[in-house]
Short mmCIF file of N, CA and C in Angstrom, two decimals:
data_model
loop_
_atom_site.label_atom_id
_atom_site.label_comp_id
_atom_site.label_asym_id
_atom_site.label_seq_id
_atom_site.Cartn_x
_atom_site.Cartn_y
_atom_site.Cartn_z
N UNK A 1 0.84 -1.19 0.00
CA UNK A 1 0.00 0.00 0.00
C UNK A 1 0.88 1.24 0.00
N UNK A 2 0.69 1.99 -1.07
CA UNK A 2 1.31 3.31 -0.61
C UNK A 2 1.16 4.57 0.27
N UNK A 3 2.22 5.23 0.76
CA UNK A 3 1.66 6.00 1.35
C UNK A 3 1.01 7.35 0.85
N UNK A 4 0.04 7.81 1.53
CA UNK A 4 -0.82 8.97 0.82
C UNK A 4 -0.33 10.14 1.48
N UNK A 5 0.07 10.26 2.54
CA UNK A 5 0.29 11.32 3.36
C UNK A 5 0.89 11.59 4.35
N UNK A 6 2.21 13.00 4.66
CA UNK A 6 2.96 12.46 5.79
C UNK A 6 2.14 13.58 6.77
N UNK A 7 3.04 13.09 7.96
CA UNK A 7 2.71 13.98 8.95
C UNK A 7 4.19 14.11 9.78
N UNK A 8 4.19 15.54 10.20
CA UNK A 8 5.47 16.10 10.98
C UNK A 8 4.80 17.01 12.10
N UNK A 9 5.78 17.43 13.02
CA UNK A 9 5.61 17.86 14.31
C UNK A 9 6.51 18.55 14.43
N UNK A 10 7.26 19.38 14.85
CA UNK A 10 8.01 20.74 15.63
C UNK A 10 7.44 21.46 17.17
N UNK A 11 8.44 21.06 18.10
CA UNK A 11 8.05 21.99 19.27
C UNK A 11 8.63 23.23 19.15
N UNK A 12 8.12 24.50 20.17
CA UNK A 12 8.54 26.03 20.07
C UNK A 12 8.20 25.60 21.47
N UNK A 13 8.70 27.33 21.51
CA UNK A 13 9.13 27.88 23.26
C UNK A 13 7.28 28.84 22.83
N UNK A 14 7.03 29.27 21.81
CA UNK A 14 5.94 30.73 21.20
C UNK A 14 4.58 29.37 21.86
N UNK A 15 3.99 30.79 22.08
CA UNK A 15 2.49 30.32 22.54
C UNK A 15 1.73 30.33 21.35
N UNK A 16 0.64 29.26 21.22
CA UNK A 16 0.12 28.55 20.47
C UNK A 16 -0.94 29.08 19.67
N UNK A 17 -1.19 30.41 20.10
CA UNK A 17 -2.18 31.60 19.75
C UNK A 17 -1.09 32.55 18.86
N UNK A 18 0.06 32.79 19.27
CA UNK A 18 0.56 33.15 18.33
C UNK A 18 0.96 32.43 16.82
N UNK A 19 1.09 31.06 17.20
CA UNK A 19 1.31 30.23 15.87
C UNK A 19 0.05 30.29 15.15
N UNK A 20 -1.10 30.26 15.96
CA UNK A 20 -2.25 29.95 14.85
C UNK A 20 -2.36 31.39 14.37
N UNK A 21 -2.02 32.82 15.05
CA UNK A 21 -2.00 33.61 14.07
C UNK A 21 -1.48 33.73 13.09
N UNK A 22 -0.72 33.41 12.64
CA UNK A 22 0.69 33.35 11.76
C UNK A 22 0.37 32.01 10.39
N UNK A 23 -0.76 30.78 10.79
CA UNK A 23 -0.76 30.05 10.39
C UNK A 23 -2.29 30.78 9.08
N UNK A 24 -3.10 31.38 10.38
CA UNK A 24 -4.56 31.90 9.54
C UNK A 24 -4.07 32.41 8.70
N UNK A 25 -3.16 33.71 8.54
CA UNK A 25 -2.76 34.65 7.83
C UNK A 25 -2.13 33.94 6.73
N UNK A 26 -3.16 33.91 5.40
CA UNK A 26 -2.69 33.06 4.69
C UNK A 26 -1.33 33.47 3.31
N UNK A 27 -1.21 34.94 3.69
CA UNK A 27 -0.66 35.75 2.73
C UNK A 27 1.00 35.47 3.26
N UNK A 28 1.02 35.07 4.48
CA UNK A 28 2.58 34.15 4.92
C UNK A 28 2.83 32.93 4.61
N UNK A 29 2.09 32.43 3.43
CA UNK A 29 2.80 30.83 3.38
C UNK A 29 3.72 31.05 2.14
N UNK A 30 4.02 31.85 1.15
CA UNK A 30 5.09 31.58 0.47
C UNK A 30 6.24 32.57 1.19
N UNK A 31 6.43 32.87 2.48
CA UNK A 31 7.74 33.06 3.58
C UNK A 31 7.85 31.62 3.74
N UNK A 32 7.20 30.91 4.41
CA UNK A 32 7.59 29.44 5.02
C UNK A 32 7.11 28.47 4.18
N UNK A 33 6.59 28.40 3.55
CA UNK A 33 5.87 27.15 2.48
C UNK A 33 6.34 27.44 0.79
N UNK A 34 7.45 27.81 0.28
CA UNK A 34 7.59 28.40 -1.02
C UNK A 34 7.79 27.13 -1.82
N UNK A 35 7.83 26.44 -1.74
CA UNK A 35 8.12 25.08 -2.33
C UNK A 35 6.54 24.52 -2.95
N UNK A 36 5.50 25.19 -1.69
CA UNK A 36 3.58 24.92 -2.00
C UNK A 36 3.69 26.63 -2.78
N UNK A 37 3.59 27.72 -2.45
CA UNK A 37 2.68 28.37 -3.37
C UNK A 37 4.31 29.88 -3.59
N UNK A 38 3.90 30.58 -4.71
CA UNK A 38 4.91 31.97 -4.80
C UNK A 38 4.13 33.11 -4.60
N UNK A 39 2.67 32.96 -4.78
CA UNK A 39 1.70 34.26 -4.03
C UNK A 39 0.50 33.56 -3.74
N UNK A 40 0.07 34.01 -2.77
CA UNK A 40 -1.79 34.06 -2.54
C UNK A 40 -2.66 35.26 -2.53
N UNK A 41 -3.25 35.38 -3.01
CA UNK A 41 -4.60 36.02 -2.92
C UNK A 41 -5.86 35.85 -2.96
N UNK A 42 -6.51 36.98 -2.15
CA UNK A 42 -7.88 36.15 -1.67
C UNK A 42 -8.63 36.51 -3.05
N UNK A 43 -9.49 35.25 -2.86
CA UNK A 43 -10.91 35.45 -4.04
C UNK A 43 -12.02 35.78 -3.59
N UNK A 44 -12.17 35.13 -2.32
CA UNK A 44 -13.56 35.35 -1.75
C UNK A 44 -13.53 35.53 -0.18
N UNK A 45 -14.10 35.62 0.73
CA UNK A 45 -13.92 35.19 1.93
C UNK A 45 -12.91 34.43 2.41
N UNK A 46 -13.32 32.79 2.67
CA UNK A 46 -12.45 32.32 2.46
C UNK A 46 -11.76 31.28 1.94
N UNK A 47 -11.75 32.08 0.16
CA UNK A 47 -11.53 31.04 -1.01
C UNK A 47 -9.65 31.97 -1.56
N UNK A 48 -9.01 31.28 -1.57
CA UNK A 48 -7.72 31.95 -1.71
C UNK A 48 -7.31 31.44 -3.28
N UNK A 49 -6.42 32.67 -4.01
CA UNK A 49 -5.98 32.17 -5.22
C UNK A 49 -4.84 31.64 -5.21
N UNK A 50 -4.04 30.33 -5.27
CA UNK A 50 -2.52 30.23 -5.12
C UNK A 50 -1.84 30.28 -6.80
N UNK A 51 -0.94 30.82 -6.35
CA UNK A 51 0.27 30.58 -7.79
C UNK A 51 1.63 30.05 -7.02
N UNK A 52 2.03 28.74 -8.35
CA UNK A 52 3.11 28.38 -7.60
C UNK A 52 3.85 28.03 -9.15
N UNK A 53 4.94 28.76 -9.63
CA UNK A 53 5.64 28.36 -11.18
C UNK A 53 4.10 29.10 -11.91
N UNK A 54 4.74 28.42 -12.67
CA UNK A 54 3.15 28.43 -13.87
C UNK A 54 2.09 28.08 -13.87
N UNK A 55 1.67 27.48 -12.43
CA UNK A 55 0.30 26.67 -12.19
C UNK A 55 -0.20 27.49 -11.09
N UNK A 56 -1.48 27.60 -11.52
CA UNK A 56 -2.35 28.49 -10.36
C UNK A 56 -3.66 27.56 -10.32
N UNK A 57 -4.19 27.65 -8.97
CA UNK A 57 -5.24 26.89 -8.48
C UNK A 57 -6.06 27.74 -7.07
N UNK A 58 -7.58 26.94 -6.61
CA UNK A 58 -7.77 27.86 -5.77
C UNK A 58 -8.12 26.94 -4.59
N UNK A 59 -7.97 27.78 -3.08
CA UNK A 59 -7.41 27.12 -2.35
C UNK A 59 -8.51 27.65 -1.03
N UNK A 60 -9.24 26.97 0.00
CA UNK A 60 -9.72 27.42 0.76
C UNK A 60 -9.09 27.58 2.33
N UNK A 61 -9.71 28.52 3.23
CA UNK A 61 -8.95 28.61 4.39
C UNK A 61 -10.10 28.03 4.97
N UNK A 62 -9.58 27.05 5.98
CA UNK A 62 -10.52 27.11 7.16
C UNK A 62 -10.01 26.82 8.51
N UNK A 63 -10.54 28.14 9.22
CA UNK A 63 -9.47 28.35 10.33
C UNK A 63 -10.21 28.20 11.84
N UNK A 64 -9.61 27.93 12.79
CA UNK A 64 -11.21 27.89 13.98
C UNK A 64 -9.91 28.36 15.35
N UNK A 65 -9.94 29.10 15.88
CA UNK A 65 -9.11 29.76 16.68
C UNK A 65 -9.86 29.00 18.04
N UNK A 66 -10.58 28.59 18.54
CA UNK A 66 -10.81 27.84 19.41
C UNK A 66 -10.05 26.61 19.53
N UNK A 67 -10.05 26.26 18.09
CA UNK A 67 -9.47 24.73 18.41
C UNK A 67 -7.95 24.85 18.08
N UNK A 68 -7.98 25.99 17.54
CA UNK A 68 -6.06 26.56 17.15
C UNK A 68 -6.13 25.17 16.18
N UNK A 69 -6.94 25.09 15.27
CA UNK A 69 -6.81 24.50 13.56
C UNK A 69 -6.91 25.01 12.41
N UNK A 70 -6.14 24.86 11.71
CA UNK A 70 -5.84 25.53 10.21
C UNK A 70 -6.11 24.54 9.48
N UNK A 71 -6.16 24.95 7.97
CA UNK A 71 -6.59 23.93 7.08
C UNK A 71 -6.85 24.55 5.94
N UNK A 72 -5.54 24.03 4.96
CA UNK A 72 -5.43 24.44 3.51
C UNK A 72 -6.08 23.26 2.46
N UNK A 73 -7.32 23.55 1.78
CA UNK A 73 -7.78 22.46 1.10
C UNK A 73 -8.38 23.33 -0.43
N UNK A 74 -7.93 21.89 -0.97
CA UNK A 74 -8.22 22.35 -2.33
C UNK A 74 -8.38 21.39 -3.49
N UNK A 75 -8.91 21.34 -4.75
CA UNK A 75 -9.34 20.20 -5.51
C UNK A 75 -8.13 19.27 -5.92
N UNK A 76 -8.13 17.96 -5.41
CA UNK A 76 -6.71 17.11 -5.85
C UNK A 76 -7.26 16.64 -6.77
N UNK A 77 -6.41 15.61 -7.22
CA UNK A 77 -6.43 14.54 -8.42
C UNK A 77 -7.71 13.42 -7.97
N UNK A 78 -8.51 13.33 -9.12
CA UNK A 78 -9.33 12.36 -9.10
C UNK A 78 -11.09 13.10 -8.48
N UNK A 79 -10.69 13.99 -8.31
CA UNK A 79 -12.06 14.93 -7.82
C UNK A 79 -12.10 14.78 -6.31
N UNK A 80 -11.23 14.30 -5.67
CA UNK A 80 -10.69 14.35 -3.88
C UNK A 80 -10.61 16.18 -3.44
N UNK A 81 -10.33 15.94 -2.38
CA UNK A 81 -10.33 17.47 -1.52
C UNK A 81 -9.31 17.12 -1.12
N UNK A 82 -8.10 17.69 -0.46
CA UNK A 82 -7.75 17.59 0.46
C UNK A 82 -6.41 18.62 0.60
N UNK A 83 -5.47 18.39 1.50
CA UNK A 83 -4.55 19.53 1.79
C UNK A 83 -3.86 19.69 2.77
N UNK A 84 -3.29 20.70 3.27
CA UNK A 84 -2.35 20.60 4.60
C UNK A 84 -3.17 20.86 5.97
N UNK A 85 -2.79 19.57 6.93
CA UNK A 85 -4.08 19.91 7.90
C UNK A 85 -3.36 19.83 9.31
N UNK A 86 -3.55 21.01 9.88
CA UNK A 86 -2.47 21.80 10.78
C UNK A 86 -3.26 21.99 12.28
N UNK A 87 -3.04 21.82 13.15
CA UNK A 87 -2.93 21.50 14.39
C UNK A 87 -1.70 21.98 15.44
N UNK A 88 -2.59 23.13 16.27
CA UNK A 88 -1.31 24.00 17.32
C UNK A 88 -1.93 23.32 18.82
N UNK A 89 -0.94 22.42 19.33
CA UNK A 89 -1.12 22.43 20.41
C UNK A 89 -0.76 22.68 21.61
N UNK A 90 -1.01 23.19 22.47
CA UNK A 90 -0.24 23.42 23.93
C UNK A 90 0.50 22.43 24.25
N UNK A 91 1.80 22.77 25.03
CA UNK A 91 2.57 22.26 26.06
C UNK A 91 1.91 22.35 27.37
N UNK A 92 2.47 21.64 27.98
CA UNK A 92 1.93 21.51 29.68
C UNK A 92 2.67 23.07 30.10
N UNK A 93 3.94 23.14 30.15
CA UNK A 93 4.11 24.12 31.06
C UNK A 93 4.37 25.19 29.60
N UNK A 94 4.30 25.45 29.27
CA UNK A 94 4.32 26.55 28.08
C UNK A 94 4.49 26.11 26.48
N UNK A 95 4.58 27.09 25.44
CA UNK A 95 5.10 26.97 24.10
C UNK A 95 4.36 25.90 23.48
N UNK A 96 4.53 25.37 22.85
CA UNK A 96 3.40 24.67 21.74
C UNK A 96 4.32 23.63 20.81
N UNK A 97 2.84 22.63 20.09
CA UNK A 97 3.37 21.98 19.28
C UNK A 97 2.77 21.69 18.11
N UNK A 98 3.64 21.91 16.99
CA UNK A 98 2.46 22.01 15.67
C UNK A 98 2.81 20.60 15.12
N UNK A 99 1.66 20.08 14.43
CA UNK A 99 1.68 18.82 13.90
C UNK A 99 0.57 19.42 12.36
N UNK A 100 1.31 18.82 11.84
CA UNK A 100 1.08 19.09 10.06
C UNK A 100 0.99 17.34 9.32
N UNK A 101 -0.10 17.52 8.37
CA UNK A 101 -0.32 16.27 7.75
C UNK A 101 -0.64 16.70 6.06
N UNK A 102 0.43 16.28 4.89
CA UNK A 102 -0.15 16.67 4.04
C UNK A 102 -0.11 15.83 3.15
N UNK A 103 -0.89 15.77 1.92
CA UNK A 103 -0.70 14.27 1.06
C UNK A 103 0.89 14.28 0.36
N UNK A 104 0.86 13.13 -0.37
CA UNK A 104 2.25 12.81 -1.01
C UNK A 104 1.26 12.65 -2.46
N UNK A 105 2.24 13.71 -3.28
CA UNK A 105 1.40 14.16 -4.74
C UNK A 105 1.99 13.36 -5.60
N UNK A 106 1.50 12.69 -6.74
CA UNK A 106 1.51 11.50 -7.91
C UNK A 106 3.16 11.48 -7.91
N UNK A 107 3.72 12.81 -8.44
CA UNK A 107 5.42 12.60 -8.55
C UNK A 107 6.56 12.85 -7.37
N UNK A 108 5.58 12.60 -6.33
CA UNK A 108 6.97 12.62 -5.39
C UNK A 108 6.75 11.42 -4.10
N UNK A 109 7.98 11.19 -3.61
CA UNK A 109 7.94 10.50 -3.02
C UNK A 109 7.32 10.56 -1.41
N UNK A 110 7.25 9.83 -0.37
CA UNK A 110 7.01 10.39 1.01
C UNK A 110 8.44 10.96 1.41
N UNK A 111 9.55 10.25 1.08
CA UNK A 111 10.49 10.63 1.84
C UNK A 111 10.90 11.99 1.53
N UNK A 112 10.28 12.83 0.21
CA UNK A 112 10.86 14.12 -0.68
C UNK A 112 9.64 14.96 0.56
N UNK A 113 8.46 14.48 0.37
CA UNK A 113 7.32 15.19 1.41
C UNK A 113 7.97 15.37 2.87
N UNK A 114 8.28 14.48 3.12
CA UNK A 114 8.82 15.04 4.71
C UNK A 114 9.98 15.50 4.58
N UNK A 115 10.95 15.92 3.91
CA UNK A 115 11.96 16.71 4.00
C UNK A 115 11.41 18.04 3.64
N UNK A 116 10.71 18.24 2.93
CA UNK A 116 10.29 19.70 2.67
C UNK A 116 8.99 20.10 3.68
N UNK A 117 8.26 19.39 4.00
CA UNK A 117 7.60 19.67 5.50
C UNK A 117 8.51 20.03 6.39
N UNK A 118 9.49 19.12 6.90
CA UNK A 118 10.20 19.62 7.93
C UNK A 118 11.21 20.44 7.63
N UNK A 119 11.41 21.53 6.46
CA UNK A 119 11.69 22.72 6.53
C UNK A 119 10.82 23.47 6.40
N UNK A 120 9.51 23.35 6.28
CA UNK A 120 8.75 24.42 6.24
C UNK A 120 8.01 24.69 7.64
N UNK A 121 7.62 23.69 8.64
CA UNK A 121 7.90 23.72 9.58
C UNK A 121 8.69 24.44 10.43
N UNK A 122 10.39 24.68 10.28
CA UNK A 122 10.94 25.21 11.05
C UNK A 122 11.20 26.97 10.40
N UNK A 123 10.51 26.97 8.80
CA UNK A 123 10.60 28.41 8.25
C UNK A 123 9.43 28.95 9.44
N UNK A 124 8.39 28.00 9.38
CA UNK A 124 7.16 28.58 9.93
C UNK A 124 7.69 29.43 11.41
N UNK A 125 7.79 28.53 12.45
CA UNK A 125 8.42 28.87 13.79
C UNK A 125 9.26 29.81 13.85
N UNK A 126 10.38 30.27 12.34
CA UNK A 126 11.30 31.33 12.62
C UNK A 126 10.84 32.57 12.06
N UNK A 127 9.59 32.48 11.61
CA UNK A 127 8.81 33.68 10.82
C UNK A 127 8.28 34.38 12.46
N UNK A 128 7.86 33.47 13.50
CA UNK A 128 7.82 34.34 14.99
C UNK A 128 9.21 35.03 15.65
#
């Protein structure tokens, strides 16, 4: 069976309200995510335009500051949804921990997906 999707984790010292700000704000993912998009802009509420090279697609936010969850989704291959699905959680005694899950796309491998997660990951954390 192959795999469809990785998932990575990064701890910080930053409180977890500050990450999910940083995460909503969707006009910061080509600082830490440039490898996924080179601009966003919004279309609608919250329907976002991405460009990444020569390919542009559109991309929804859905964000819930209660639960400190983010969630980049958008039309995949085969008429699927899906996307980067992001999760800030508290530490016991302070700082936070983000856990990220995103698919592994037709031409790349898992092991190419988690190396570029786990730099975008630590772009994310140094953008605080």
């Amino acid at each position: 069976m192959s795999t469809q999707t990785v998932t990575r984790a990064i701890e910080s010292d930053f409180e977890p309200k500050l990450i999910y700000v940083k995460l909503a704000d969707i006009s910061l993912i080509p600082l830490w995510a440039p490898v996924f998009a080179d601009k966003v802009e919004r279309a609608h509420e919250t329907t976002f335009h991405v460009t990444k090279g020569g390919d542009a697609f559109d991309m929804e936010l859905f964000a819930n500051e209660s639960t400190l969850t983010v969630d980049y989704l958008r039309e995949m291959a085969n008429g699927k949804r899906g996307g980067a699905y992001i999760r800030v959680m508290p530490k016991p005694l302070g700082g936070s921990v983000v856990v990220m899950t995103v698919p592994v796309g037709p031409n790349t491998t898992s092991a190419q997906v988690a190396t570029v997660l786990e730099q975008e990951l630590e772009a994310l954390i140094k953008l605080l």
